[in-house]
């Protein structure tokens, strides 16, 4: 791999004796991982049914290395379509472990696309509390929404906003915030050689400015006593220790928290930026020292103080009869207490949402489906957020059957059964909808998600 001269020189200066080991790591393959979705099954059950050989990632109990990744192709397996796991670079699992969201927390993931860390937070919240996943790029928000839907996360609002606009709405609202910042991506050179070209395009200084432009809005959104995790996938001190040093100076109400729960990683290097001593309590993942790519993670706490009240979200009360008829006929659980409609789109919205007037929203909790001409058509995300036992009429294919593959490819299946909506499952895990007619099952698997 051809690495930029300027980068090599800088790393040599920083690393001294370690430099040759660091460079040697570029001759090795990058590590590939997946993370089990505990919203759908336990880690133990996942290990039992996993079609891939797994070995544990030390810092994330849901995370596993996959050897032979390119041959076993986890992105092509029917379980991927059921949302049973997320494909994620192993070091990228560290920041959420450090932030450690708990059920009931209000969490903001401010630069979230494509959603690796959002899905990890969503699984940790386990349906309780509120997750706001934001990204500034409309295109990347689409991928983010898809991944949240696949994972079956019910309590996530997806926004497409600038941090400044979010700060106007969520005053001192969140318990925990993740800033997984845009960065120069030096830690990804081995995994993604294309990132070398981006490095030349976006300088370290430009990235450091982007990071500060995001971070300066965080204090307004975090409640007193709340936690902020800041992470990058780059080595440059200017974007890591340097950004934290700047933040602590600008916002003296924050202090660095010593990250204790992950002991296989190195500490931050305050001396590289002439920064204060406690920056040493941050973490650095080095590709020549662990089985993963380069990352930096800092955990900061906002000191205790007073909080402010907020105007809350106003749920629209209207006629939901078409949905209620569907629910009465088919479902064994009820979402009627949380319904909210936007145009013809029906959502189940999470509790405790503030007023979001004027905010660009891509997804408002759990998208249930459309009400059109007094008829309800369920969405793929509803199927993926249900358990098999939540629905009365189910059709369950084996992951090894030809029917499962035909369904995922969008084909019509010739079947005789009772008429009406069917929750289609694979090995007991919901994946989408079908509508039974006299002699066939009409396929409602979302066209853009189909298996090719
Ligand atoms: C490192 S990536 C995030 C990866 C993501 N957290 C994950 O785990 O999948 C950084 C993201 O920041 C977004 N971004 C860049 N500038 C932003 C800004 N000012 N506000 C919000 N998001 C921003 C980019 O569009 C990009 O998706």
GROMACS .gro file of C-alpha atoms and ligand atoms in nm:
model
  479
    1UNK     CA    1   0.000   0.000   0.000
    2UNK     CA    2   0.133   0.344  -0.097
    3UNK     CA    3   0.097   0.578   0.200
    4UNK     CA    4   0.150   0.958   0.175
    5UNK     CA    5   0.511   1.059   0.254
    6UNK     CA    6   0.393   1.343   0.477
    7UNK     CA    7   0.187   1.097   0.686
    8UNK     CA    8   0.479   0.854   0.719
    9UNK     CA    9   0.715   1.127   0.832
   10UNK     CA   10   0.472   1.251   1.092
   11UNK     CA   11   0.407   0.901   1.231
   12UNK     CA   12   0.781   0.832   1.251
   13UNK     CA   13   0.828   1.146   1.459
   14UNK     CA   14   0.541   1.057   1.689
   15UNK     CA   15   0.612   0.688   1.734
   16UNK     CA   16   0.993   0.670   1.748
   17UNK     CA   17   1.092   0.308   1.830
   18UNK     CA   18   0.743   0.178   1.766
   19UNK     CA   19   0.735   0.308   1.410
   20UNK     CA   20   0.863  -0.011   1.242
   21UNK     CA   21   0.594  -0.226   1.413
   22UNK     CA   22   0.332   0.029   1.312
   23UNK     CA   23   0.440   0.021   0.946
   24UNK     CA   24   0.465  -0.358   0.950
   25UNK     CA   25   0.093  -0.376   1.046
   26UNK     CA   26   0.006  -0.242   0.696
   27UNK     CA   27   0.134  -0.571   0.549
   28UNK     CA   28  -0.132  -0.762   0.740
   29UNK     CA   29  -0.500  -0.806   0.655
   30UNK     CA   30  -0.745  -0.581   0.841
   31UNK     CA   31  -0.971  -0.756   1.094
   32UNK     CA   32  -1.339  -0.798   1.011
   33UNK     CA   33  -1.618  -0.821   1.261
   34UNK     CA   34  -1.990  -0.854   1.323
   35UNK     CA   35  -2.198  -0.756   1.625
   36UNK     CA   36  -2.497  -0.965   1.734
   37UNK     CA   37  -2.830  -0.784   1.767
   38UNK     CA   38  -2.949  -0.847   2.122
   39UNK     CA   39  -3.285  -0.686   2.037
   40UNK     CA   40  -3.354  -1.007   1.846
   41UNK     CA   41  -3.162  -1.281   2.027
   42UNK     CA   42  -2.915  -1.331   2.309
   43UNK     CA   43  -2.542  -1.355   2.245
   44UNK     CA   44  -2.557  -1.721   2.356
   45UNK     CA   45  -2.835  -1.799   2.108
   46UNK     CA   46  -2.650  -1.613   1.835
   47UNK     CA   47  -2.340  -1.825   1.896
   48UNK     CA   48  -2.554  -2.140   1.866
   49UNK     CA   49  -2.705  -2.052   1.529
   50UNK     CA   50  -2.422  -1.850   1.374
   51UNK     CA   51  -2.339  -1.978   1.026
   52UNK     CA   52  -1.987  -1.829   1.064
   53UNK     CA   53  -1.696  -1.928   1.280
   54UNK     CA   54  -1.678  -1.663   1.555
   55UNK     CA   55  -1.404  -1.556   1.791
   56UNK     CA   56  -1.457  -1.305   2.074
   57UNK     CA   57  -1.367  -0.935   2.046
   58UNK     CA   58  -1.228  -0.852   2.391
   59UNK     CA   59  -1.394  -0.509   2.437
   60UNK     CA   60  -1.749  -0.592   2.320
   61UNK     CA   61  -1.932  -0.901   2.437
   62UNK     CA   62  -2.172  -0.889   2.140
   63UNK     CA   63  -1.884  -0.849   1.891
   64UNK     CA   64  -1.700  -1.127   1.704
   65UNK     CA   65  -1.412  -1.151   1.462
   66UNK     CA   66  -1.496  -1.343   1.146
   67UNK     CA   67  -1.205  -1.523   0.988
   68UNK     CA   68  -1.240  -1.593   0.621
   69UNK     CA   69  -1.486  -1.299   0.592
   70UNK     CA   70  -1.456  -1.259   0.214
   71UNK     CA   71  -1.550  -1.623   0.154
   72UNK     CA   72  -1.837  -1.654   0.403
   73UNK     CA   73  -1.985  -1.313   0.303
   74UNK     CA   74  -2.205  -1.227   0.606
   75UNK     CA   75  -2.378  -0.950   0.404
   76UNK     CA   76  -2.536  -1.212   0.179
   77UNK     CA   77  -2.680  -1.446   0.441
   78UNK     CA   78  -3.060  -1.451   0.511
   79UNK     CA   79  -2.982  -1.372   0.878
   80UNK     CA   80  -2.839  -1.040   0.764
   81UNK     CA   81  -3.181  -0.959   0.612
   82UNK     CA   82  -3.343  -1.051   0.945
   83UNK     CA   83  -3.117  -0.794   1.117
   84UNK     CA   84  -2.951  -1.052   1.343
   85UNK     CA   85  -2.612  -0.875   1.323
   86UNK     CA   86  -2.434  -0.563   1.200
   87UNK     CA   87  -2.107  -0.584   1.008
   88UNK     CA   88  -1.863  -0.355   1.189
   89UNK     CA   89  -1.490  -0.299   1.211
   90UNK     CA   90  -1.388  -0.431   1.559
   91UNK     CA   91  -1.228  -0.106   1.691
   92UNK     CA   92  -1.542   0.086   1.589
   93UNK     CA   93  -1.727  -0.105   1.864
   94UNK     CA   94  -1.520   0.067   2.137
   95UNK     CA   95  -1.679   0.417   2.163
   96UNK     CA   96  -2.030   0.293   2.254
   97UNK     CA   97  -1.883   0.052   2.510
   98UNK     CA   98  -1.713   0.355   2.664
   99UNK     CA   99  -2.029   0.571   2.660
  100UNK     CA  100  -2.223   0.274   2.804
  101UNK     CA  101  -2.585   0.378   2.742
  102UNK     CA  102  -2.841   0.214   2.973
  103UNK     CA  103  -3.212   0.140   2.915
  104UNK     CA  104  -3.408   0.460   2.985
  105UNK     CA  105  -3.127   0.701   2.883
  106UNK     CA  106  -3.182   0.982   2.634
  107UNK     CA  107  -2.894   0.951   2.388
  108UNK     CA  108  -2.784   1.163   2.091
  109UNK     CA  109  -2.560   1.018   1.818
  110UNK     CA  110  -2.488   1.343   1.636
  111UNK     CA  111  -2.290   1.223   1.333
  112UNK     CA  112  -2.443   0.881   1.304
  113UNK     CA  113  -2.447   0.758   0.944
  114UNK     CA  114  -2.434   0.480   0.836
  115UNK     CA  115  -2.534   0.374   1.185
  116UNK     CA  116  -2.280   0.125   1.321
  117UNK     CA  117  -2.272   0.296   1.656
  118UNK     CA  118  -2.643   0.391   1.647
  119UNK     CA  119  -2.742   0.025   1.617
  120UNK     CA  120  -2.509  -0.058   1.906
  121UNK     CA  121  -2.667   0.216   2.123
  122UNK     CA  122  -3.019   0.107   2.019
  123UNK     CA  123  -2.946  -0.251   2.128
  124UNK     CA  124  -2.812  -0.131   2.464
  125UNK     CA  125  -3.123   0.084   2.527
  126UNK     CA  126  -3.338  -0.225   2.461
  127UNK     CA  127  -3.645  -0.021   2.360
  128UNK     CA  128  -3.638   0.200   2.672
  129UNK     CA  129  -3.546   0.567   2.662
  130UNK     CA  130  -3.488   0.773   2.351
  131UNK     CA  131  -3.224   0.769   2.081
  132UNK     CA  132  -3.179   1.058   1.838
  133UNK     CA  133  -2.956   0.968   1.543
  134UNK     CA  134  -2.851   1.261   1.328
  135UNK     CA  135  -2.634   1.316   1.023
  136UNK     CA  136  -2.580   1.621   0.808
  137UNK     CA  137  -2.573   1.428   0.480
  138UNK     CA  138  -2.919   1.351   0.333
  139UNK     CA  139  -2.776   1.061   0.131
  140UNK     CA  140  -2.608   0.902   0.431
  141UNK     CA  141  -2.925   0.949   0.640
  142UNK     CA  142  -3.098   0.702   0.405
  143UNK     CA  143  -2.843   0.430   0.484
  144UNK     CA  144  -2.869   0.519   0.853
  145UNK     CA  145  -3.248   0.480   0.851
  146UNK     CA  146  -3.224   0.147   0.672
  147UNK     CA  147  -2.981   0.007   0.929
  148UNK     CA  148  -3.198   0.124   1.220
  149UNK     CA  149  -3.502  -0.038   1.057
  150UNK     CA  150  -3.316  -0.363   0.992
  151UNK     CA  151  -3.208  -0.374   1.356
  152UNK     CA  152  -3.572  -0.340   1.471
  153UNK     CA  153  -3.502  -0.033   1.689
  154UNK     CA  154  -3.834   0.118   1.802
  155UNK     CA  155  -3.725   0.425   1.999
  156UNK     CA  156  -3.503   0.610   1.753
  157UNK     CA  157  -3.575   0.943   1.584
  158UNK     CA  158  -3.357   1.008   1.279
  159UNK     CA  159  -3.282   1.370   1.191
  160UNK     CA  160  -3.092   1.539   0.909
  161UNK     CA  161  -2.975   1.860   1.068
  162UNK     CA  162  -2.683   2.082   1.159
  163UNK     CA  163  -2.573   2.052   1.522
  164UNK     CA  164  -2.670   2.419   1.574
  165UNK     CA  165  -3.033   2.357   1.476
  166UNK     CA  166  -3.054   2.050   1.700
  167UNK     CA  167  -2.918   2.253   1.991
  168UNK     CA  168  -3.212   2.495   1.959
  169UNK     CA  169  -3.458   2.208   2.019
  170UNK     CA  170  -3.285   1.979   2.267
  171UNK     CA  171  -3.176   2.219   2.543
  172UNK     CA  172  -2.995   2.029   2.821
  173UNK     CA  173  -3.198   1.727   2.714
  174UNK     CA  174  -2.961   1.432   2.670
  175UNK     CA  175  -2.804   1.207   2.933
  176UNK     CA  176  -2.538   1.089   2.689
  177UNK     CA  177  -2.402   1.217   2.359
  178UNK     CA  178  -2.173   1.048   2.109
  179UNK     CA  179  -1.968   1.259   1.868
  180UNK     CA  180  -1.814   1.005   1.630
  181UNK     CA  181  -1.654   1.285   1.438
  182UNK     CA  182  -1.575   1.327   1.069
  183UNK     CA  183  -1.196   1.297   1.057
  184UNK     CA  184  -0.896   1.246   0.830
  185UNK     CA  185  -0.946   0.867   0.858
  186UNK     CA  186  -0.578   0.770   0.898
  187UNK     CA  187  -0.685   0.468   1.105
  188UNK     CA  188  -0.881   0.331   0.808
  189UNK     CA  189  -0.599   0.326   0.549
  190UNK     CA  190  -0.553  -0.051   0.588
  191UNK     CA  191  -0.924  -0.138   0.584
  192UNK     CA  192  -1.015   0.101   0.304
  193UNK     CA  193  -0.727   0.204   0.075
  194UNK     CA  194  -0.956   0.466  -0.089
  195UNK     CA  195  -0.941   0.666   0.235
  196UNK     CA  196  -0.578   0.750   0.145
  197UNK     CA  197  -0.708   0.975  -0.136
  198UNK     CA  198  -0.948   1.150   0.101
  199UNK     CA  199  -0.658   1.220   0.333
  200UNK     CA  200  -0.491   1.424   0.066
  201UNK     CA  201  -0.819   1.608  -0.004
  202UNK     CA  202  -0.917   1.694   0.356
  203UNK     CA  203  -0.632   1.822   0.564
  204UNK     CA  204  -0.596   1.746   0.933
  205UNK     CA  205  -0.659   2.116   1.005
  206UNK     CA  206  -0.982   2.123   0.806
  207UNK     CA  207  -1.103   1.815   0.993
  208UNK     CA  208  -1.010   1.961   1.327
  209UNK     CA  209  -1.220   2.269   1.241
  210UNK     CA  210  -1.519   2.048   1.145
  211UNK     CA  211  -1.488   1.865   1.478
  212UNK     CA  212  -1.488   2.188   1.674
  213UNK     CA  213  -1.788   2.316   1.477
  214UNK     CA  214  -1.983   2.010   1.595
  215UNK     CA  215  -1.848   2.001   1.951
  216UNK     CA  216  -1.924   2.366   2.027
  217UNK     CA  217  -2.300   2.285   2.022
  218UNK     CA  218  -2.279   1.986   2.257
  219UNK     CA  219  -2.276   2.168   2.594
  220UNK     CA  220  -2.619   2.320   2.519
  221UNK     CA  221  -2.771   1.976   2.460
  222UNK     CA  222  -2.620   1.774   2.745
  223UNK     CA  223  -2.786   1.779   3.086
  224UNK     CA  224  -2.574   1.867   3.388
  225UNK     CA  225  -2.397   1.550   3.501
  226UNK     CA  226  -2.432   1.403   3.148
  227UNK     CA  227  -2.159   1.222   2.952
  228UNK     CA  228  -2.000   1.298   2.615
  229UNK     CA  229  -1.798   1.038   2.422
  230UNK     CA  230  -1.580   1.177   2.143
  231UNK     CA  231  -1.421   0.940   1.891
  232UNK     CA  232  -1.231   0.944   1.565
  233UNK     CA  233  -1.069   0.683   1.342
  234UNK     CA  234  -0.750   0.881   1.293
  235UNK     CA  235  -0.406   0.903   1.456
  236UNK     CA  236  -0.340   1.276   1.422
  237UNK     CA  237  -0.299   1.442   1.764
  238UNK     CA  238  -0.454   1.766   1.628
  239UNK     CA  239  -0.789   1.585   1.582
  240UNK     CA  240  -0.769   1.383   1.904
  241UNK     CA  241  -0.587   1.507   2.214
  242UNK     CA  242  -0.571   1.854   2.052
  243UNK     CA  243  -0.948   1.875   2.000
  244UNK     CA  244  -1.012   1.763   2.359
  245UNK     CA  245  -0.763   2.018   2.493
  246UNK     CA  246  -0.946   2.291   2.298
  247UNK     CA  247  -1.287   2.170   2.424
  248UNK     CA  248  -1.180   2.170   2.789
  249UNK     CA  249  -1.052   2.525   2.754
  250UNK     CA  250  -1.369   2.650   2.582
  251UNK     CA  251  -1.606   2.466   2.816
  252UNK     CA  252  -1.458   2.452   3.166
  253UNK     CA  253  -1.778   2.288   3.296
  254UNK     CA  254  -1.645   1.960   3.144
  255UNK     CA  255  -1.387   1.722   3.289
  256UNK     CA  256  -1.214   1.414   3.146
  257UNK     CA  257  -1.338   1.081   3.283
  258UNK     CA  258  -1.081   0.806   3.321
  259UNK     CA  259  -1.193   0.520   3.097
  260UNK     CA  260  -1.149   0.210   3.308
  261UNK     CA  261  -1.346  -0.069   3.144
  262UNK     CA  262  -1.114  -0.146   2.850
  263UNK     CA  263  -0.763  -0.239   2.955
  264UNK     CA  264  -0.617  -0.376   2.630
  265UNK     CA  265  -0.582  -0.029   2.473
  266UNK     CA  266  -0.316   0.240   2.503
  267UNK     CA  267  -0.377   0.576   2.670
  268UNK     CA  268  -0.397   0.919   2.505
  269UNK     CA  269  -0.079   1.128   2.461
  270UNK     CA  270  -0.127   1.480   2.607
  271UNK     CA  271   0.244   1.555   2.551
  272UNK     CA  272   0.185   1.545   2.173
  273UNK     CA  273  -0.024   1.864   2.197
  274UNK     CA  274   0.115   2.021   2.512
  275UNK     CA  275  -0.220   1.940   2.669
  276UNK     CA  276  -0.327   1.891   3.028
  277UNK     CA  277  -0.231   1.574   3.210
  278UNK     CA  278  -0.577   1.415   3.243
  279UNK     CA  279  -0.604   1.380   2.865
  280UNK     CA  280  -0.396   1.070   2.931
  281UNK     CA  281  -0.721   0.906   3.054
  282UNK     CA  282  -0.848   0.887   2.695
  283UNK     CA  283  -0.784   0.578   2.480
  284UNK     CA  284  -0.593   0.502   2.162
  285UNK     CA  285  -0.636   0.185   1.956
  286UNK     CA  286  -0.320   0.106   1.755
  287UNK     CA  287  -0.333  -0.148   1.470
  288UNK     CA  288   0.013  -0.286   1.563
  289UNK     CA  289  -0.100  -0.358   1.920
  290UNK     CA  290  -0.457  -0.490   1.897
  291UNK     CA  291  -0.671  -0.687   1.652
  292UNK     CA  292  -0.845  -0.381   1.504
  293UNK     CA  293  -0.788  -0.052   1.321
  294UNK     CA  294  -0.682   0.287   1.460
  295UNK     CA  295  -0.920   0.480   1.687
  296UNK     CA  296  -0.922   0.748   1.954
  297UNK     CA  297  -1.186   0.775   2.230
  298UNK     CA  298  -1.238   1.035   2.504
  299UNK     CA  299  -1.507   1.039   2.772
  300UNK     CA  300  -1.604   1.375   2.925
  301UNK     CA  301  -1.849   1.462   3.200
  302UNK     CA  302  -2.044   1.784   3.239
  303UNK     CA  303  -2.046   1.896   3.599
  304UNK     CA  304  -2.375   1.884   3.792
  305UNK     CA  305  -2.606   2.186   3.797
  306UNK     CA  306  -2.960   2.302   3.722
  307UNK     CA  307  -3.166   2.171   3.431
  308UNK     CA  308  -3.438   2.344   3.226
  309UNK     CA  309  -3.790   2.228   3.135
  310UNK     CA  310  -3.880   2.174   2.769
  311UNK     CA  311  -4.193   2.203   2.561
  312UNK     CA  312  -4.291   1.846   2.470
  313UNK     CA  313  -4.390   1.686   2.142
  314UNK     CA  314  -4.757   1.708   2.057
  315UNK     CA  315  -4.893   1.373   1.939
  316UNK     CA  316  -5.162   1.410   1.671
  317UNK     CA  317  -5.496   1.262   1.779
  318UNK     CA  318  -5.687   1.154   1.471
  319UNK     CA  319  -5.872   0.863   1.319
  320UNK     CA  320  -5.649   0.556   1.326
  321UNK     CA  321  -5.928   0.305   1.258
  322UNK     CA  322  -5.758   0.141   0.958
  323UNK     CA  323  -5.450   0.065   1.166
  324UNK     CA  324  -5.653  -0.045   1.470
  325UNK     CA  325  -5.846  -0.290   1.254
  326UNK     CA  326  -5.513  -0.437   1.132
  327UNK     CA  327  -5.384  -0.454   1.490
  328UNK     CA  328  -5.702  -0.619   1.626
  329UNK     CA  329  -5.708  -0.875   1.349
  330UNK     CA  330  -5.340  -0.964   1.339
  331UNK     CA  331  -5.134  -0.854   1.635
  332UNK     CA  332  -5.099  -0.988   1.985
  333UNK     CA  333  -4.935  -0.665   2.111
  334UNK     CA  334  -5.071  -0.310   2.090
  335UNK     CA  335  -4.902   0.013   1.987
  336UNK     CA  336  -5.219   0.224   2.002
  337UNK     CA  337  -5.097   0.446   2.286
  338UNK     CA  338  -4.807   0.589   2.085
  339UNK     CA  339  -4.959   0.652   1.739
  340UNK     CA  340  -4.881   0.967   1.541
  341UNK     CA  341  -4.950   1.039   1.175
  342UNK     CA  342  -4.758   1.255   0.927
  343UNK     CA  343  -4.943   1.275   0.592
  344UNK     CA  344  -5.033   0.913   0.524
  345UNK     CA  345  -4.736   0.773   0.723
  346UNK     CA  346  -4.810   0.623   1.062
  347UNK     CA  347  -4.550   0.606   1.342
  348UNK     CA  348  -4.524   0.473   1.694
  349UNK     CA  349  -4.334   0.753   1.865
  350UNK     CA  350  -4.110   0.713   2.170
  351UNK     CA  351  -4.205   0.869   2.503
  352UNK     CA  352  -4.049   1.193   2.621
  353UNK     CA  353  -3.982   1.357   2.284
  354UNK     CA  354  -3.954   1.738   2.287
  355UNK     CA  355  -4.124   1.963   2.033
  356UNK     CA  356  -3.946   1.912   1.699
  357UNK     CA  357  -4.122   2.174   1.487
  358UNK     CA  358  -3.893   2.286   1.206
  359UNK     CA  359  -3.647   1.995   1.237
  360UNK     CA  360  -3.582   1.775   0.930
  361UNK     CA  361  -3.694   1.429   1.037
  362UNK     CA  362  -3.619   1.114   0.838
  363UNK     CA  363  -3.780   0.872   1.082
  364UNK     CA  364  -3.992   0.932   1.390
  365UNK     CA  365  -3.955   0.631   1.619
  366UNK     CA  366  -4.100   0.318   1.461
  367UNK     CA  367  -4.250   0.362   1.114
  368UNK     CA  368  -4.557   0.137   1.113
  369UNK     CA  369  -4.685   0.182   0.758
  370UNK     CA  370  -4.923   0.383   0.541
  371UNK     CA  371  -5.291   0.460   0.584
  372UNK     CA  372  -5.428   0.497   0.233
  373UNK     CA  373  -5.798   0.523   0.151
  374UNK     CA  374  -5.891   0.382   0.491
  375UNK     CA  375  -5.661   0.086   0.441
  376UNK     CA  376  -5.343   0.017   0.641
  377UNK     CA  377  -5.034  -0.127   0.469
  378UNK     CA  378  -4.766  -0.239   0.717
  379UNK     CA  379  -4.402  -0.136   0.669
  380UNK     CA  380  -4.090  -0.349   0.654
  381UNK     CA  381  -3.966  -0.178   0.972
  382UNK     CA  382  -4.276  -0.296   1.163
  383UNK     CA  383  -4.205  -0.654   1.056
  384UNK     CA  384  -3.843  -0.626   1.167
  385UNK     CA  385  -3.935  -0.476   1.504
  386UNK     CA  386  -4.180  -0.757   1.587
  387UNK     CA  387  -4.116  -1.097   1.737
  388UNK     CA  388  -4.268  -1.402   1.567
  389UNK     CA  389  -4.502  -1.454   1.863
  390UNK     CA  390  -4.637  -1.094   1.835
  391UNK     CA  391  -4.829  -1.175   1.516
  392UNK     CA  392  -5.114  -1.419   1.459
  393UNK     CA  393  -5.048  -1.526   1.100
  394UNK     CA  394  -4.692  -1.627   1.040
  395UNK     CA  395  -4.511  -1.814   0.769
  396UNK     CA  396  -4.169  -1.943   0.870
  397UNK     CA  397  -3.910  -2.057   0.614
  398UNK     CA  398  -3.587  -2.236   0.689
  399UNK     CA  399  -3.279  -2.024   0.611
  400UNK     CA  400  -3.161  -2.316   0.398
  401UNK     CA  401  -3.484  -2.337   0.193
  402UNK     CA  402  -3.529  -2.219  -0.161
  403UNK     CA  403  -3.848  -2.035  -0.046
  404UNK     CA  404  -3.644  -1.810   0.186
  405UNK     CA  405  -3.416  -1.709  -0.099
  406UNK     CA  406  -3.709  -1.663  -0.339
  407UNK     CA  407  -3.883  -1.443  -0.082
  408UNK     CA  408  -3.571  -1.229  -0.030
  409UNK     CA  409  -3.539  -1.192  -0.407
  410UNK     CA  410  -3.892  -1.054  -0.421
  411UNK     CA  411  -4.055  -1.349  -0.600
  412UNK     CA  412  -4.420  -1.448  -0.564
  413UNK     CA  413  -4.459  -1.782  -0.382
  414UNK     CA  414  -4.723  -2.033  -0.486
  415UNK     CA  415  -4.886  -2.127  -0.155
  416UNK     CA  416  -5.235  -2.208  -0.032
  417UNK     CA  417  -5.337  -2.073   0.305
  418UNK     CA  418  -5.583  -1.850   0.491
  419UNK     CA  419  -5.618  -1.510   0.319
  420UNK     CA  420  -5.463  -1.196   0.470
  421UNK     CA  421  -5.137  -1.045   0.594
  422UNK     CA  422  -4.859  -1.284   0.693
  423UNK     CA  423  -4.547  -1.204   0.890
  424UNK     CA  424  -4.273  -1.379   0.694
  425UNK     CA  425  -4.000  -1.527   0.915
  426UNK     CA  426  -3.675  -1.709   0.851
  427UNK     CA  427  -3.584  -1.965   1.118
  428UNK     CA  428  -3.834  -1.784   1.346
  429UNK     CA  429  -3.694  -1.430   1.286
  430UNK     CA  430  -3.932  -1.181   1.113
  431UNK     CA  431  -3.800  -1.041   0.786
  432UNK     CA  432  -4.096  -0.885   0.600
  433UNK     CA  433  -4.458  -0.915   0.486
  434UNK     CA  434  -4.655  -1.124   0.246
  435UNK     CA  435  -5.024  -1.111   0.159
  436UNK     CA  436  -5.195  -1.442   0.102
  437UNK     CA  437  -5.452  -1.465  -0.177
  438UNK     CA  438  -5.636  -1.781  -0.289
  439UNK     CA  439  -5.334  -1.948  -0.440
  440UNK     CA  440  -5.020  -1.743  -0.382
  441UNK     CA  441  -4.834  -1.524  -0.135
  442UNK     CA  442  -4.788  -1.175  -0.274
  443UNK     CA  443  -4.438  -1.056  -0.187
  444UNK     CA  444  -4.408  -0.727   0.003
  445UNK     CA  445  -4.031  -0.748   0.067
  446UNK     CA  446  -3.903  -0.396   0.002
  447UNK     CA  447  -3.775  -0.375  -0.359
  448UNK     CA  448  -3.458  -0.180  -0.276
  449UNK     CA  449  -3.361  -0.430  -0.001
  450UNK     CA  450  -3.397  -0.742  -0.217
  451UNK     CA  451  -3.127  -1.003  -0.247
  452UNK     CA  452  -2.952  -0.993  -0.581
  453LIG     C1  453  -1.711   0.884   1.106
  453LIG     S1  454  -1.860   0.909   1.023
  453LIG     C2  455  -1.977   0.842   1.134
  453LIG     C3  456  -1.981   0.692   1.141
  453LIG     C4  457  -2.095   0.642   1.226
  453LIG     N1  458  -2.092   0.699   1.360
  453LIG     C5  459  -2.098   0.490   1.236
  453LIG     O1  460  -2.057   0.435   1.338
  453LIG     O2  461  -2.146   0.426   1.142
  453LIG     C6  462  -1.884   1.079   1.038
  453LIG     C7  463  -2.020   1.130   0.991
  453LIG     O3  464  -2.027   1.269   1.025
  453LIG     C8  465  -2.115   1.331   0.934
  453LIG     N2  466  -2.096   1.476   0.950
  453LIG     C9  467  -1.999   1.556   0.898
  453LIG     N3  468  -2.016   1.683   0.939
  453LIG    C10  469  -2.125   1.685   1.020
  453LIG    C11  470  -2.194   1.786   1.093
  453LIG     N4  471  -2.153   1.912   1.092
  453LIG     N5  472  -2.302   1.750   1.163
  453LIG    C12  473  -2.347   1.624   1.165
  453LIG     N6  474  -2.286   1.521   1.098
  453LIG    C13  475  -2.176   1.553   1.027
  453LIG    C14  476  -2.075   1.271   0.801
  453LIG     O4  477  -2.180   1.283   0.705
  453LIG    C15  478  -2.046   1.124   0.842
  453LIG     O5  479  -2.158   1.043   0.816
   0.00000   0.00000   0.00000
